[in-house]
Coordinates of C-alpha atoms in Angstrom, one line a residue:
X53 CA 30.4 -30.6 2.6
X54 CA 26.9 -29.0 1.7
X55 CA 26.9 -27.7 5.2
X56 CA 30.4 -26.2 4.6
X57 CA 28.9 -24.9 1.8
X58 CA 25.9 -23.3 3.3
X59 CA 28.0 -21.7 5.9
X60 CA 30.3 -20.3 2.9
X61 CA 27.3 -18.9 1.2
X62 CA 25.9 -17.3 4.4
X63 CA 29.3 -15.3 4.9
X64 CA 29.7 -14.4 1.3
X65 CA 26.2 -13.1 1.6
X66 CA 26.8 -11.1 4.8
X67 CA 30.1 -9.6 3.0
X68 CA 27.9 -8.3 0.5
X69 CA 25.3 -7.2 2.6
X70 CA 27.4 -4.8 4.5
X71 CA 28.3 -3.5 0.9
X72 CA 24.7 -3.2 -0.3
X73 CA 22.7 -2.4 2.9
X74 CA 22.3 1.2 1.6
X75 CA 20.8 0.3 -1.5
X76 CA 17.8 -0.9 0.0
X77 CA 17.2 -3.3 -2.8
X78 CA 18.9 -5.8 -4.7
X79 CA 18.6 -8.9 -7.0
X80 CA 18.3 -12.5 -4.9
X81 CA 20.8 -14.5 -7.1
X82 CA 22.2 -17.8 -6.6
X83 CA 24.2 -16.8 -4.1
X84 CA 22.1 -15.4 -1.7
X85 CA 20.4 -17.0 1.1
X86 CA 16.9 -16.5 0.2
X87 CA 17.5 -18.0 -3.4
X88 CA 16.3 -21.7 -2.6
X89 CA 13.3 -20.3 -0.6
X90 CA 12.1 -17.6 -3.3
X91 CA 12.6 -20.5 -5.9
X92 CA 10.1 -22.4 -4.2
X93 CA 7.9 -19.5 -3.3
X94 CA 7.6 -19.2 -7.1
X95 CA 6.7 -22.5 -7.6
X96 CA 4.1 -22.6 -4.9
X97 CA 2.5 -19.4 -5.9
X98 CA 2.2 -20.1 -9.6
X99 CA 0.3 -23.5 -8.9
X100 CA -1.8 -21.7 -6.2
X101 CA -2.9 -18.6 -8.7
X102 CA -3.5 -21.5 -11.2
X103 CA -6.1 -23.1 -9.0
X104 CA -8.0 -19.6 -8.7
X105 CA -7.8 -19.6 -12.6
X106 CA -9.1 -23.1 -12.7
X107 CA -11.7 -22.2 -10.4
X108 CA -13.0 -18.9 -10.8
X109 CA -14.8 -17.4 -7.7
X110 CA -18.5 -16.5 -8.1
X111 CA -20.4 -13.5 -8.1
X112 CA -20.8 -13.1 -4.4
X113 CA -18.7 -14.5 -1.9
X114 CA -19.4 -16.7 1.1
X115 CA -18.3 -17.7 4.6
X116 CA -17.0 -20.5 3.1
X117 CA -14.4 -18.4 0.7
X118 CA -13.0 -16.6 3.8
X119 CA -12.0 -19.6 5.9
X120 CA -10.7 -21.8 2.8
X121 CA -7.3 -23.0 2.7
X122 CA -5.7 -24.7 -0.1
X123 CA -2.8 -27.3 0.7
X124 CA -0.9 -28.0 -2.5
X125 CA 2.2 -30.5 -1.9
X126 CA 5.6 -29.8 -3.9
X127 CA 8.8 -31.5 -3.9
X128 CA 10.7 -30.7 -0.7
X129 CA 7.8 -28.1 0.4
X130 CA 4.5 -27.5 0.8
X131 CA 2.4 -24.2 0.1
X132 CA -1.2 -23.1 2.2
X133 CA -3.2 -20.7 0.6
X134 CA -5.7 -19.0 2.9
X135 CA -9.0 -17.5 1.7
X136 CA -7.9 -18.1 -1.8
X137 CA -11.6 -17.5 -3.3
X138 CA -12.0 -14.2 -1.4
X139 CA -8.5 -12.6 -2.4
X140 CA -9.4 -13.8 -6.0
X141 CA -12.8 -12.2 -6.0
X142 CA -10.8 -9.1 -4.5
X143 CA -8.6 -8.8 -7.1
X144 CA -10.6 -9.4 -10.1
X145 CA -12.7 -6.5 -8.2
X146 CA -9.4 -4.4 -9.0
X147 CA -9.3 -5.1 -12.5
X148 CA -6.4 -7.5 -12.1
X149 CA -5.7 -10.3 -14.9
X150 CA -4.6 -13.6 -13.1
X151 CA -2.2 -14.6 -15.9
X152 CA -0.2 -11.2 -15.5
X153 CA -0.4 -11.6 -11.6
X154 CA 0.6 -15.4 -11.9
X155 CA 3.5 -14.4 -14.6
X156 CA 4.8 -11.6 -11.9
X157 CA 5.0 -13.7 -9.0
X158 CA 6.3 -17.1 -11.0
X159 CA 8.8 -14.9 -13.4
X160 CA 12.1 -16.7 -14.3
X161 CA 13.6 -13.4 -13.0
X162 CA 14.7 -13.0 -9.5
X163 CA 12.9 -11.7 -6.8
X164 CA 14.3 -8.4 -5.2
X165 CA 15.0 -8.2 -1.3
X166 CA 14.4 -5.0 0.1
X167 CA 16.3 -3.9 3.1
X168 CA 14.2 -1.5 4.9
X169 CA 15.1 0.6 8.0
X170 CA 12.1 -0.9 9.9
X171 CA 12.0 -2.1 13.4
X172 CA 10.1 -5.0 11.8
X173 CA 12.0 -8.2 11.4
X174 CA 10.2 -9.2 8.8
X175 CA 11.7 -10.3 5.1
X176 CA 10.8 -8.2 2.5
X177 CA 10.9 -9.2 -1.2
X178 CA 9.3 -7.6 -4.6
X179 CA 9.3 -9.2 -7.8
X180 CA 11.5 -8.6 -10.3
X181 CA 8.7 -5.8 -12.1
X182 CA 8.3 -4.4 -8.6
X183 CA 4.7 -4.6 -8.6
X184 CA 4.6 -6.9 -5.6
X185 CA 5.5 -7.1 -2.5
X186 CA 5.9 -10.3 -0.3
X187 CA 6.4 -10.0 3.2
X188 CA 6.6 -12.1 6.4
X189 CA 4.1 -11.7 8.5
X190 CA 3.9 -13.6 12.5
X191 CA 0.9 -16.0 12.9
X192 CA -1.1 -13.4 15.0
X193 CA -0.9 -11.3 12.1
X194 CA -2.1 -13.8 9.7
X195 CA -5.2 -14.2 12.1
X196 CA -6.0 -10.6 12.8
X197 CA -5.8 -9.8 8.9
X198 CA -7.9 -13.1 8.0
X199 CA -10.5 -12.4 10.8
X200 CA -10.9 -8.6 9.8
X201 CA -10.7 -9.8 5.8
X202 CA -14.6 -9.1 5.3
X203 CA -14.5 -5.3 6.9
X204 CA -10.9 -5.1 5.0
X205 CA -12.9 -5.9 1.7
X206 CA -16.3 -3.9 2.6
X207 CA -14.3 -1.0 3.3
X208 CA -12.6 -1.1 0.0
X209 CA -16.3 -1.6 -1.5
X210 CA -17.8 1.6 0.1
X211 CA -14.6 3.7 -0.9
X212 CA -12.9 1.7 -4.0
X213 CA -10.2 5.0 -3.9
X214 CA -9.4 3.9 -0.7
X215 CA -5.4 4.5 0.4
X216 CA -5.1 1.6 2.2
X217 CA -2.6 -0.9 1.0
X218 CA -4.4 -3.8 -1.2
X219 CA -3.7 -6.9 0.1
X220 CA -3.7 -9.9 -2.4
X221 CA -2.8 -13.0 -1.1
X222 CA -1.9 -14.9 2.6
X223 CA 0.3 -18.1 2.2
X224 CA 2.4 -20.2 4.0
X225 CA 4.9 -22.3 3.0
X226 CA 6.5 -25.6 5.1
X227 CA 9.9 -26.4 4.5
X228 CA 11.1 -29.8 5.8
X229 CA 13.5 -29.0 8.9
X230 CA 12.4 -25.3 9.4
X231 CA 10.2 -23.1 11.0
X232 CA 6.8 -22.8 8.9
X233 CA 6.6 -19.0 7.4
X234 CA 3.4 -17.1 7.0
X235 CA 3.7 -14.3 4.2
X236 CA 0.9 -11.9 2.7
X237 CA 1.3 -10.4 -0.9
X238 CA 0.3 -6.6 -1.4
X239 CA 0.3 -4.1 -4.4
X240 CA 3.7 -2.0 -4.2
X241 CA 2.5 1.7 -3.6
X242 CA 5.8 2.7 -5.2
X243 CA 5.3 2.0 -8.5
X244 CA 6.4 2.1 -11.2
X245 CA 9.4 3.6 -9.3
X246 CA 11.6 4.9 -12.0
X247 CA 11.6 8.5 -11.7
X248 CA 10.7 8.9 -7.7
X249 CA 13.1 11.3 -6.4
X250 CA 11.7 11.1 -2.7
X251 CA 10.2 8.5 -0.5
X252 CA 8.6 9.1 2.9
X253 CA 7.3 7.0 5.6
X254 CA 4.9 9.0 8.0
X255 CA 3.8 8.6 11.3
X256 CA 2.8 11.9 12.5
X257 CA 5.4 12.2 15.3
X258 CA 8.6 12.9 16.2
X259 CA 10.4 10.1 18.4
X260 CA 12.8 8.3 16.2
X261 CA 11.6 9.7 12.8
X262 CA 14.6 11.0 11.4
X263 CA 16.4 8.9 8.8
X264 CA 20.0 9.9 7.8
X265 CA 19.6 11.3 4.1
X266 CA 21.9 9.7 1.2
X267 CA 24.8 12.2 0.0
X268 CA 23.7 13.7 -3.0
X269 CA 24.6 11.8 -6.3
X270 CA 24.5 8.7 -4.9
X271 CA 22.1 6.0 -6.4
X272 CA 21.0 4.8 -2.8
X273 CA 17.0 3.9 -2.0
X274 CA 16.5 5.3 1.5
X275 CA 12.9 5.6 3.0
X276 CA 13.1 8.9 4.8
X277 CA 10.8 9.7 7.8
X278 CA 8.6 12.3 9.4
X279 CA 11.6 14.9 10.1
X280 CA 13.1 15.1 7.2
X281 CA 9.6 15.9 5.7
X282 CA 9.8 19.4 7.5
X283 CA 9.8 22.0 5.4
X284 CA 8.3 20.3 2.7
X285 CA 4.5 19.9 1.3
X286 CA 2.1 17.8 -0.8
X287 CA 0.7 20.4 -3.1
X288 CA -2.2 19.1 -4.8
X289 CA -4.6 21.9 -5.8
X290 CA -8.0 20.9 -6.1
X291 CA -7.6 17.4 -4.9
X292 CA -6.4 18.5 -1.5
X293 CA -9.6 18.2 0.0
X294 CA -10.4 14.6 -1.3
X295 CA -6.9 13.5 0.0
X296 CA -7.7 14.8 3.4
X297 CA -11.3 13.2 3.4
X298 CA -9.8 9.9 2.2
X299 CA -7.1 9.9 5.0
X300 CA -9.9 10.3 7.4
X301 CA -12.0 7.8 6.2
X302 CA -9.1 5.0 6.1
X303 CA -7.8 6.3 9.6
X304 CA -11.4 5.8 11.0
X305 CA -11.7 2.1 9.8
X306 CA -8.5 1.7 11.1
X307 CA -9.5 3.1 14.4
X308 CA -12.3 0.8 14.6
X309 CA -10.0 -2.3 14.3
X310 CA -8.1 -0.8 17.4
X311 CA -4.9 -0.9 15.4
X312 CA -2.1 2.0 15.7
X313 CA 1.4 2.8 14.4
X314 CA 0.3 2.1 10.8
X315 CA 2.2 4.3 8.1
X316 CA 1.4 6.9 5.4
X317 CA 3.8 6.4 2.5
X318 CA 4.5 9.3 0.2
X319 CA 6.4 9.5 -3.0
X320 CA 7.5 12.5 -5.3
X321 CA 8.1 12.3 -8.8
X322 CA 8.5 15.0 -11.3
X323 CA 5.7 15.3 -14.0
X324 CA 6.8 15.5 -17.6
X325 CA 5.9 18.0 -19.9
X326 CA 3.2 16.3 -21.6
X327 CA 1.9 15.0 -17.8
X328 CA 1.5 18.5 -16.2
X329 CA -2.4 19.0 -15.1
X330 CA -2.5 22.5 -14.8
X331 CA -6.2 22.7 -15.3
X332 CA -9.1 20.1 -15.0
X333 CA -9.6 19.8 -18.9
X334 CA -6.3 17.3 -19.1
X335 CA -7.4 15.8 -16.0
X336 CA -10.7 14.9 -17.6
X337 CA -8.9 13.8 -20.9
X338 CA -7.0 11.0 -18.8
X339 CA -9.6 9.7 -16.7
X340 CA -11.8 9.3 -20.1
X341 CA -9.2 7.5 -22.1
X342 CA -8.5 5.1 -18.8
X343 CA -12.2 4.7 -18.5
X344 CA -13.0 3.7 -21.9
X345 CA -9.9 1.8 -22.6
X346 CA -7.7 4.3 -24.9
X347 CA -5.1 4.7 -22.3
X348 CA -1.5 3.3 -23.0
X349 CA -1.3 2.2 -19.4
X350 CA -5.1 1.1 -18.4
X351 CA -5.3 -2.6 -19.5
X352 CA -8.5 -3.1 -17.4
X353 CA -11.3 -1.1 -15.2
X354 CA -10.1 0.2 -12.0
X355 CA -12.8 0.3 -9.2
X356 CA -14.8 3.2 -9.2
X357 CA -13.8 4.5 -12.2
X358 CA -15.8 7.7 -13.1
X359 CA -17.3 8.2 -16.8
X360 CA -16.4 10.8 -19.1
X361 CA -19.8 12.9 -18.3
X362 CA -19.9 12.7 -14.7
X363 CA -15.8 13.4 -14.6
X364 CA -16.9 16.9 -15.6
X365 CA -19.6 17.1 -13.3
X366 CA -16.9 16.3 -10.5
X367 CA -14.2 18.4 -12.0
X368 CA -16.7 21.5 -11.7
X369 CA -17.9 20.2 -7.9
X370 CA -14.2 20.2 -6.8
X371 CA -13.3 23.8 -8.4
X372 CA -16.4 25.3 -6.6
X373 CA -19.1 25.1 -9.4
X374 CA -22.6 24.9 -8.8
X375 CA -23.7 21.5 -10.2
X376 CA -27.4 20.9 -10.6
X377 CA -28.3 21.7 -7.3
X378 CA -26.0 18.1 -6.4
X379 CA -25.3 18.8 -2.8
X380 CA -24.8 22.7 -2.3
X381 CA -23.7 22.3 1.1
X382 CA -21.2 19.9 0.2
X383 CA -18.9 22.6 -1.0
X384 CA -17.5 25.3 1.1
X385 CA -16.6 29.0 0.1
X386 CA -13.4 27.9 -1.1
X387 CA -14.7 24.9 -3.0
X388 CA -13.7 22.3 -0.4
X389 CA -16.0 19.3 -0.1
X390 CA -17.1 18.6 3.1
X391 CA -18.1 15.6 5.0
X392 CA -21.9 15.7 4.9
X393 CA -24.8 13.7 3.4
X394 CA -25.5 14.3 -0.3
X395 CA -28.8 15.4 -1.3
X396 CA -30.7 14.2 -4.3
X397 CA -32.4 16.4 -7.0
X398 CA -34.3 15.9 -10.1
X399 CA -31.3 16.8 -12.3
X400 CA -28.7 15.5 -10.4
X401 CA -26.9 12.5 -11.8
X402 CA -27.0 9.2 -9.9
X403 CA -23.7 8.3 -10.7
X404 CA -22.1 12.0 -9.8
X405 CA -23.9 11.4 -6.2
X406 CA -22.6 7.9 -5.8
X407 CA -19.2 9.1 -6.8
X408 CA -19.2 11.6 -4.2
X409 CA -20.5 9.5 -1.4
X410 CA -17.7 7.1 -2.2
X411 CA -15.1 9.8 -1.7
X412 CA -14.1 9.0 -5.7
X413 CA -11.6 11.3 -7.5
X414 CA -10.3 11.4 -11.3
X415 CA -8.1 8.6 -11.6
X416 CA -5.0 9.4 -13.6
X417 CA -4.2 7.4 -16.8
X418 CA -1.1 6.0 -15.1
X419 CA 0.0 2.5 -13.5
X420 CA -1.6 1.6 -10.5
X421 CA -3.8 4.9 -10.4
X422 CA -5.3 4.2 -7.0
X423 CA -1.9 5.1 -5.1
X424 CA -1.6 8.0 -7.5
X425 CA -2.2 11.5 -7.3
X426 CA -1.4 14.3 -9.8
X427 CA -0.3 17.6 -8.5
X428 CA -0.1 20.7 -10.4
X429 CA 4.0 19.9 -10.8
X430 CA 4.6 16.5 -9.2
X431 CA 3.1 13.2 -9.2
X432 CA 2.7 11.8 -5.7
X433 CA 2.6 8.3 -4.5
X434 CA 0.4 7.6 -1.4
X435 CA -0.6 4.2 0.5
X436 CA -1.3 3.3 4.2
X437 CA 0.8 0.5 5.1
X438 CA 1.3 -2.1 8.3
X439 CA -2.0 -2.1 9.7
X440 CA -1.6 -5.1 12.0
X441 CA -0.5 -3.6 15.4
X442 CA -3.2 -4.0 17.5
X443 CA -3.6 -1.4 20.9
X444 CA -2.9 -4.4 23.7
X445 CA -2.0 -4.5 27.2
X446 CA 1.6 -4.6 26.4
X447 CA 1.5 -1.9 23.8
X448 CA -0.9 0.4 26.5
X449 CA 2.5 -0.5 28.8
X450 CA 4.9 0.8 26.3
X451 CA 2.8 3.7 26.0
X452 CA 2.8 4.7 29.7
X453 CA 6.7 3.8 29.6
X454 CA 7.3 6.4 26.7
X455 CA 5.3 9.1 28.4
X456 CA 7.9 9.1 31.2
X457 CA 10.8 8.4 28.5
X458 CA 9.9 10.9 25.9
X459 CA 8.2 13.7 28.2
X460 CA 6.7 16.6 26.0
X461 CA 7.5 14.6 22.6
X462 CA 5.3 12.7 20.2
X463 CA 5.7 9.4 19.7
X464 CA 4.1 6.5 17.8
X465 CA 2.9 4.2 20.6
X466 CA -0.8 6.0 21.3
X467 CA -4.4 5.3 21.5
X468 CA -5.9 4.5 18.0
X469 CA -8.3 7.4 18.4
X470 CA -5.3 9.8 19.1
X471 CA -3.0 7.9 16.2
X472 CA -5.9 8.9 13.7
X473 CA -6.4 11.9 14.7
X474 CA -2.8 13.0 14.9
X475 CA -2.1 11.6 11.5
X476 CA -4.9 13.4 9.8
X477 CA -3.9 16.6 11.3
X478 CA -0.3 16.1 9.8
X479 CA -2.0 15.3 6.3
X480 CA -3.8 18.7 7.1
X481 CA -0.9 20.9 7.7
X482 CA 1.6 19.3 5.3
X483 CA -1.0 19.5 1.9
X484 CA -1.3 22.7 -0.2

């Protein structure tokens, strides 16, 4: 009887999915095929985060923190947490509250499933508040992430305002009679999404980079691609040079890991009248509020937050002013930051020099500030995702085949050096 019920449930879900597949996002209710799985995930993650709360990480990470495996038995399944102390340390560095993180992952409200137009066979789940993504990964991809986790943390420590997606946990779930599932937890780049009007997945190439837009007036979530973006631009004004340099720094890091096929996510959101930032004074005010805790959205310090005094100096530097002789060579005639080493002077601020060396910026007083950039008219959500595709022998052979199949066209399967350079070129030509 239970088997028949299971078959009926799958058929029912299949019909619903045909109706809703263009919606992109819908609730995993009791009729959903993943309902039982997500209930187990909630219970397992609640216990896993509770262990991190009961055993907080030390102030310095050790090798054992990266190799730790926590096994927790539950009724009907086992949850395993990999590098738990290291990820708890990282979440703390992001200013995240473990209690709030736990509440988001184990809330009584249903998870959401995201149906993407990606070629990946992975399953995507969102917490009900849309703040965190859960994505299934292969064992190879999990091994790759855990192997390079120390380098990843080092990069984000060196450049705290990096655009790389923030990985917050790696887990697996073992259910009797089923294949072991590995999954990662990430911060959602498009959060909060209430007023987002357009979403794009950019790879800097042409082949298979078009998605059929949704008819106007329909409330459908679709992530568009490179060819859909033609004729548009990311208008950042003074923050353009920061954005270009950060993409360069992040892609150089990924190039060092020998990976390709990652994406730059971009979303547009119109700014409200009180959010418009036509001048740096309003940006400084919002930044100061986010630093001293007076902002309505910031509940904790975010990494690399700039003090009010240095915020004024950074804003002057970005607008082309001469600031206490602090690295005059770092600014060209147009007020753009150049990728050169900083020079100190007796009058220069150590915090300012450090902020420039780390390519830090004035963060908006907004939720998810590390992935949000405010332009003169629009707010942009930006982040780099899908970091696990290694340029293996298989990918090299795929590259040779595509050179013949798509002669004269650009495609995603190219060597990491070319992939990084091409994405940087796309950013330069599509930002103002």
